[in-house]
Every structure is written in C-alpha cells, then in structure tokens.
Backbone as CSV, one residue per row, in Angstrom:
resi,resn,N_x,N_y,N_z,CA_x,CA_y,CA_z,C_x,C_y,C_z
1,UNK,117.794,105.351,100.566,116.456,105.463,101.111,116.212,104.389,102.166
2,UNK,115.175,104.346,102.272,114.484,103.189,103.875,115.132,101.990,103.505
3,UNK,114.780,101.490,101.980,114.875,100.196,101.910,115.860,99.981,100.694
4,UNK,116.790,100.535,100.695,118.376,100.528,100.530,118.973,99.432,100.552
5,UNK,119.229,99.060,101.908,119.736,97.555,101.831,118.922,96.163,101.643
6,UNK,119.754,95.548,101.729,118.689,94.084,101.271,118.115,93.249,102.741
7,UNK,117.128,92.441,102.295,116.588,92.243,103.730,116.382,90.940,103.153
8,UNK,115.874,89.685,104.249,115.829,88.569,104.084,114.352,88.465,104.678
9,UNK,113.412,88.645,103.094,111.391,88.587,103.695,111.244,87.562,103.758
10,UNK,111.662,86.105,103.445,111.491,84.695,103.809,111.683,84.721,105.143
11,UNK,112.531,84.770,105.382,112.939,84.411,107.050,111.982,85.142,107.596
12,UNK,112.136,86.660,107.609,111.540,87.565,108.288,109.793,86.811,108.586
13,UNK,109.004,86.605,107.136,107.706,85.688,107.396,107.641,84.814,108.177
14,UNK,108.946,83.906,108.244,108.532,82.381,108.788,108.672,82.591,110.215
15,UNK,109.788,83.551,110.517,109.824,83.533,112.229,108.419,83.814,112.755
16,UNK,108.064,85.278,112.064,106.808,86.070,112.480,105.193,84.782,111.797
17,UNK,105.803,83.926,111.225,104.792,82.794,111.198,104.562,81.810,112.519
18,UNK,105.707,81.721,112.958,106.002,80.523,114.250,105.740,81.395,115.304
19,UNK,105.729,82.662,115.452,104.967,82.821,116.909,103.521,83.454,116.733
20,UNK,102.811,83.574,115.126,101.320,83.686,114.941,100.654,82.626,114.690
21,UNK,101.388,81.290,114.632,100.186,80.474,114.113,100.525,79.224,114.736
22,UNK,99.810,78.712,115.193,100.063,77.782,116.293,100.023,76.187,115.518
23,UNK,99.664,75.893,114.390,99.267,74.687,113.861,100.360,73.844,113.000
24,UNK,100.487,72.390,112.975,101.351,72.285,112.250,101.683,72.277,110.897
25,UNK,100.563,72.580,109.986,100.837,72.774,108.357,100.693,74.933,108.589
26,UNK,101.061,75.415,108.474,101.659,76.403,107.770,101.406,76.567,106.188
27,UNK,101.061,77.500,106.084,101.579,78.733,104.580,101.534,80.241,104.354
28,UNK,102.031,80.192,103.261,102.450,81.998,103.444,102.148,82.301,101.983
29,UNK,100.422,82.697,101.996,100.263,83.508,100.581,100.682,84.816,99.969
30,UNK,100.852,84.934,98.795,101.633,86.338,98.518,100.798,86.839,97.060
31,UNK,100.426,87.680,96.952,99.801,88.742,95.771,100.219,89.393,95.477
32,UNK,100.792,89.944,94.763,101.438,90.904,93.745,100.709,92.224,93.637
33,UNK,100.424,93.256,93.849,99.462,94.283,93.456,100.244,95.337,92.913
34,UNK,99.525,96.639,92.522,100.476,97.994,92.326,99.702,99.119,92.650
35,UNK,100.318,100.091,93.060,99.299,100.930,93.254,99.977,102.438,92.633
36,UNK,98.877,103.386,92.120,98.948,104.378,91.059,99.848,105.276,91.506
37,UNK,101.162,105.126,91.174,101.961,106.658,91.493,102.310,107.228,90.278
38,UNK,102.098,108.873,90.868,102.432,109.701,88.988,104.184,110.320,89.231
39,UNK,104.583,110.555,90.687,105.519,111.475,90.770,107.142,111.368,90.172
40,UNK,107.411,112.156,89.113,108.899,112.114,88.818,109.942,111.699,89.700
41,UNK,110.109,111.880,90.828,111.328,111.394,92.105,110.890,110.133,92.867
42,UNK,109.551,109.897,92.163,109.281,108.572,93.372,110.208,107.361,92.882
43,UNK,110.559,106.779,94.152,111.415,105.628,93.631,110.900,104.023,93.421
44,UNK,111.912,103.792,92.558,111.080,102.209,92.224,109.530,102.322,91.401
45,UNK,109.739,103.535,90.585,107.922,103.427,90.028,108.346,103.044,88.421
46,UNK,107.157,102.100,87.831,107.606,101.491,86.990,106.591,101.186,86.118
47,UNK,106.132,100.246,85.302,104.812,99.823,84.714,105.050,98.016,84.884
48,UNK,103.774,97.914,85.609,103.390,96.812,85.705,102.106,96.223,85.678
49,UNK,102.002,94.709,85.035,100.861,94.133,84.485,99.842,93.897,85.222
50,UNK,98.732,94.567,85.048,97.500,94.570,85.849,96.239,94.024,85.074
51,UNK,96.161,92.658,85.696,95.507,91.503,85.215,93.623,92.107,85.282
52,UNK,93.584,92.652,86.039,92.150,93.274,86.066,92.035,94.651,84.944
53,UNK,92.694,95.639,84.678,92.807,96.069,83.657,92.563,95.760,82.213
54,UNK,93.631,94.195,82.187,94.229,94.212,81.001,95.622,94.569,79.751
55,UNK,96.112,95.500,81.108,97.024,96.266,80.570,98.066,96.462,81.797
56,UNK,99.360,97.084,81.080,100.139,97.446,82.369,99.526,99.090,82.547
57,UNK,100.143,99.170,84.117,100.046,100.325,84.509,101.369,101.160,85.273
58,UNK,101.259,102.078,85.548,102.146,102.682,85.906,102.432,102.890,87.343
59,UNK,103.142,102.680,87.953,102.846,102.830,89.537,103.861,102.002,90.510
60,UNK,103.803,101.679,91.538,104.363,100.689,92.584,104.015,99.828,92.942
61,UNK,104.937,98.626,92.671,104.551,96.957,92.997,104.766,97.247,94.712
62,UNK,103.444,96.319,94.796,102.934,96.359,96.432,103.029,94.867,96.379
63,UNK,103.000,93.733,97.178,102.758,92.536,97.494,102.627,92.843,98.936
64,UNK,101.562,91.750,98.792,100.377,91.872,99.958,101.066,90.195,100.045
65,UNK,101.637,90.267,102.287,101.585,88.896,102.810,100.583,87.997,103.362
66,UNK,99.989,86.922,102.970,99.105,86.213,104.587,99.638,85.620,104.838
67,UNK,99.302,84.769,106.608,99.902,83.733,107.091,98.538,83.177,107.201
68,UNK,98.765,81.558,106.935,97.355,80.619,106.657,97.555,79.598,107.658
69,UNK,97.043,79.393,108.597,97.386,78.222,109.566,96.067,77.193,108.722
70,UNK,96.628,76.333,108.116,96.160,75.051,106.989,95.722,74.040,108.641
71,UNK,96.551,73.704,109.250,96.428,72.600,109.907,94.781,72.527,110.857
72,UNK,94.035,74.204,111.091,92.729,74.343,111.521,91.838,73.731,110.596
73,UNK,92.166,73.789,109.188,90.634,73.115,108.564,89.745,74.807,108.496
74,UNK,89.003,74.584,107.839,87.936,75.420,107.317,88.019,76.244,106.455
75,UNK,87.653,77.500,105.783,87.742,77.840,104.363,88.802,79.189,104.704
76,UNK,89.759,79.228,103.789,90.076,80.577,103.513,90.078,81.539,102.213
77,UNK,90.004,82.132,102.213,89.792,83.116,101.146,90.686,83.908,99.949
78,UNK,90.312,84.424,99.288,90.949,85.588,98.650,90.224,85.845,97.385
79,UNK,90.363,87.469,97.056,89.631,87.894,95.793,90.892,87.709,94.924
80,UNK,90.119,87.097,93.669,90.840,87.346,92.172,90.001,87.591,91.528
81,UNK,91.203,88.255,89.697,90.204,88.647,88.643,89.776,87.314,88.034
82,UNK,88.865,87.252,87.663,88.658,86.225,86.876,88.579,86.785,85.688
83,UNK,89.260,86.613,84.446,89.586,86.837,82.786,88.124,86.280,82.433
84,UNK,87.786,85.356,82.354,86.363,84.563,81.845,85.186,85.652,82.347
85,UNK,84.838,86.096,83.454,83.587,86.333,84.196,84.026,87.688,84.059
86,UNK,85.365,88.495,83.864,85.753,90.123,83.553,85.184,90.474,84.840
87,UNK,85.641,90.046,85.957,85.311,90.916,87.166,85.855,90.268,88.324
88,UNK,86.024,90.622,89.338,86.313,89.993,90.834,85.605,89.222,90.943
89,UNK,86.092,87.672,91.349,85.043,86.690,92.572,86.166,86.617,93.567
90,UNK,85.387,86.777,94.727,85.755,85.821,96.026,86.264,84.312,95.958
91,UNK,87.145,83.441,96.120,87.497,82.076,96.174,87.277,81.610,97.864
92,UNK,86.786,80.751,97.917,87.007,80.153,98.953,87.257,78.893,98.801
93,UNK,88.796,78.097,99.662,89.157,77.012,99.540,88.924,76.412,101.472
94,UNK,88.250,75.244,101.310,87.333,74.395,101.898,88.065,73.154,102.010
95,UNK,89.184,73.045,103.267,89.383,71.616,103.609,88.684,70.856,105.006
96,UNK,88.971,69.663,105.267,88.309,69.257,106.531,89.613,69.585,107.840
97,UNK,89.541,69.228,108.715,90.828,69.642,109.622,91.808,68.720,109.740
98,UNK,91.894,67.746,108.979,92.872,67.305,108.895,93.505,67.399,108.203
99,UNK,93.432,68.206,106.793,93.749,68.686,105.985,93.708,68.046,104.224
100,UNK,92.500,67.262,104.364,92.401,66.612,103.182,90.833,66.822,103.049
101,UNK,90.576,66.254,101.630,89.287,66.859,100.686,89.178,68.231,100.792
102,UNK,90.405,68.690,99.946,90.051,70.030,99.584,88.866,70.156,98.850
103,UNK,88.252,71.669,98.839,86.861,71.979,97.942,87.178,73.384,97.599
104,UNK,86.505,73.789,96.380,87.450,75.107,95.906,86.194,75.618,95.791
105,UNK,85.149,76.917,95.913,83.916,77.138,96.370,84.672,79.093,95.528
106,UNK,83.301,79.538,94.906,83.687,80.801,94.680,82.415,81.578,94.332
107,UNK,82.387,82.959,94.894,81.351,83.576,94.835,81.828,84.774,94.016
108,UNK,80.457,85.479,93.251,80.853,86.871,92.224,80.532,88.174,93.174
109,UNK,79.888,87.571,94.527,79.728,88.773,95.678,81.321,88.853,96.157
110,UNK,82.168,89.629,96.548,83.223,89.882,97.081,83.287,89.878,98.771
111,UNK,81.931,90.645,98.856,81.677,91.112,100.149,81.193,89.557,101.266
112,UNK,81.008,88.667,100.614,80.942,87.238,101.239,81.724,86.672,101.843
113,UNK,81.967,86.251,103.169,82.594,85.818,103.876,82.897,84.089,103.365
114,UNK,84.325,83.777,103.510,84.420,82.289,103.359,83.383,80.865,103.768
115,UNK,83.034,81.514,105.334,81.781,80.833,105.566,80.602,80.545,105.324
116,UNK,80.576,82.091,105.060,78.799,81.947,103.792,78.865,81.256,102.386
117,UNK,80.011,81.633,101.772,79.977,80.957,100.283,80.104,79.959,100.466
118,UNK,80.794,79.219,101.496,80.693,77.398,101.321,79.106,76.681,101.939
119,UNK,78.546,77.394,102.898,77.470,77.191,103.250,76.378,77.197,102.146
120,UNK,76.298,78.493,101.662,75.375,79.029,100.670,75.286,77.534,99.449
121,UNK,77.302,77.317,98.769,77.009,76.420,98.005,77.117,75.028,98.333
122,UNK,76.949,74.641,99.574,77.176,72.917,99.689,75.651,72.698,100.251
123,UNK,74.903,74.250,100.832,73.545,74.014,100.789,72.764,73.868,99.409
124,UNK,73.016,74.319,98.352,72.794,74.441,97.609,72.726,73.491,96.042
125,UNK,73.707,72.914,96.491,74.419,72.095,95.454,74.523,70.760,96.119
C-alpha cells in the first residue's frame, strides 16, 4: 500500500521545521488520536485507548503534528480531556519572549483563543 515502506517522520518534521519557523527554540508537538473505522479490508485498524471515552475503541491511530516556534513568547494552545472535570478544556501555556516564566492558563470554553484565556485570567486573577 502507500505507506509500505518505512519513512524517517523525525527528520521529515525537523527539515520542514527549519524552513517554517524562523526562531531559535523550536518544538514539535504530537497527539495521538483515532478515528472510527468499521471496514473488514481497511488496513492498520485496530483498538485503541481513547482517554475521552474511557475505553478503547476501534478504528485508526491518527497523530496530529505542530510546529511551535517557543523562541516568539506568547501563549500556545491545545485541547485535552481532562479525567477530573470529564470533558475538554482548552490549555494555554504563557511564556514571556525570552522564554522563561512559563504560566499554564486553561479554559472549559474550547472555542477560546490562547489570547483570550490568558487575558480573561491574569485580568482576573
């Protein structure tokens, strides 16, 4: 099939990191997801643990890449489940631009932009 042979996704990220991100701290977040396949011939379908569930499920491991240019400063994002709260929050992590005093900032709206939730809570708090 397509992806038959083996490929090298480290490298492949970091090159396609060095001509998207111009700063000198770098990172490369990675998420795990799956998504629902039922079909007998599909390949690679399997059961895997789906933390928002609770349970495994049946389907295809997807991992989702970002590239994070750290060395700009300001908040970036991502949704997780939270087990405690049984639902999605938004995270937003909040450094200065030089890349120190991190701040870890999180909203139960999803639809909130990194900028609003740190605003919302450093106005706030």
């Amino acid at each position: 099939r397509n992806f038959s042979r083996e490929f090298d996704w480290l490298e492949f990220n970091l090159s396609l990191s060095d001509k998207v991100l111009t700063g000198d701290r770098k990172a490369i977040a990675i998420d795990s997801g799956y998504i629902s396949r039922s079909g007998k011939n599909t390949p690679w379908i399997g059961y895997f643990w789906s933390g928002a569930a609770g349970q495994s499920k049946r389907g295809l491991k997807i991992p989702r890449v970002d590239l994070v240019d750290v060395g700009k400063g300001g908040p970036y994002t991502l949704i997780a489940w939270s087990k405690s709260l049984k639902q999605k929050v938004r995270l937003a992590i909040w450094h200065d631009s030089e890349g120190k005093n991190p701040r870890l900032f999180f909203s139960t709206n999803t639809a909130m932009s990194g900028k609003d939730i740190v605003g919302y809570c450093r106005a706030r708090f």
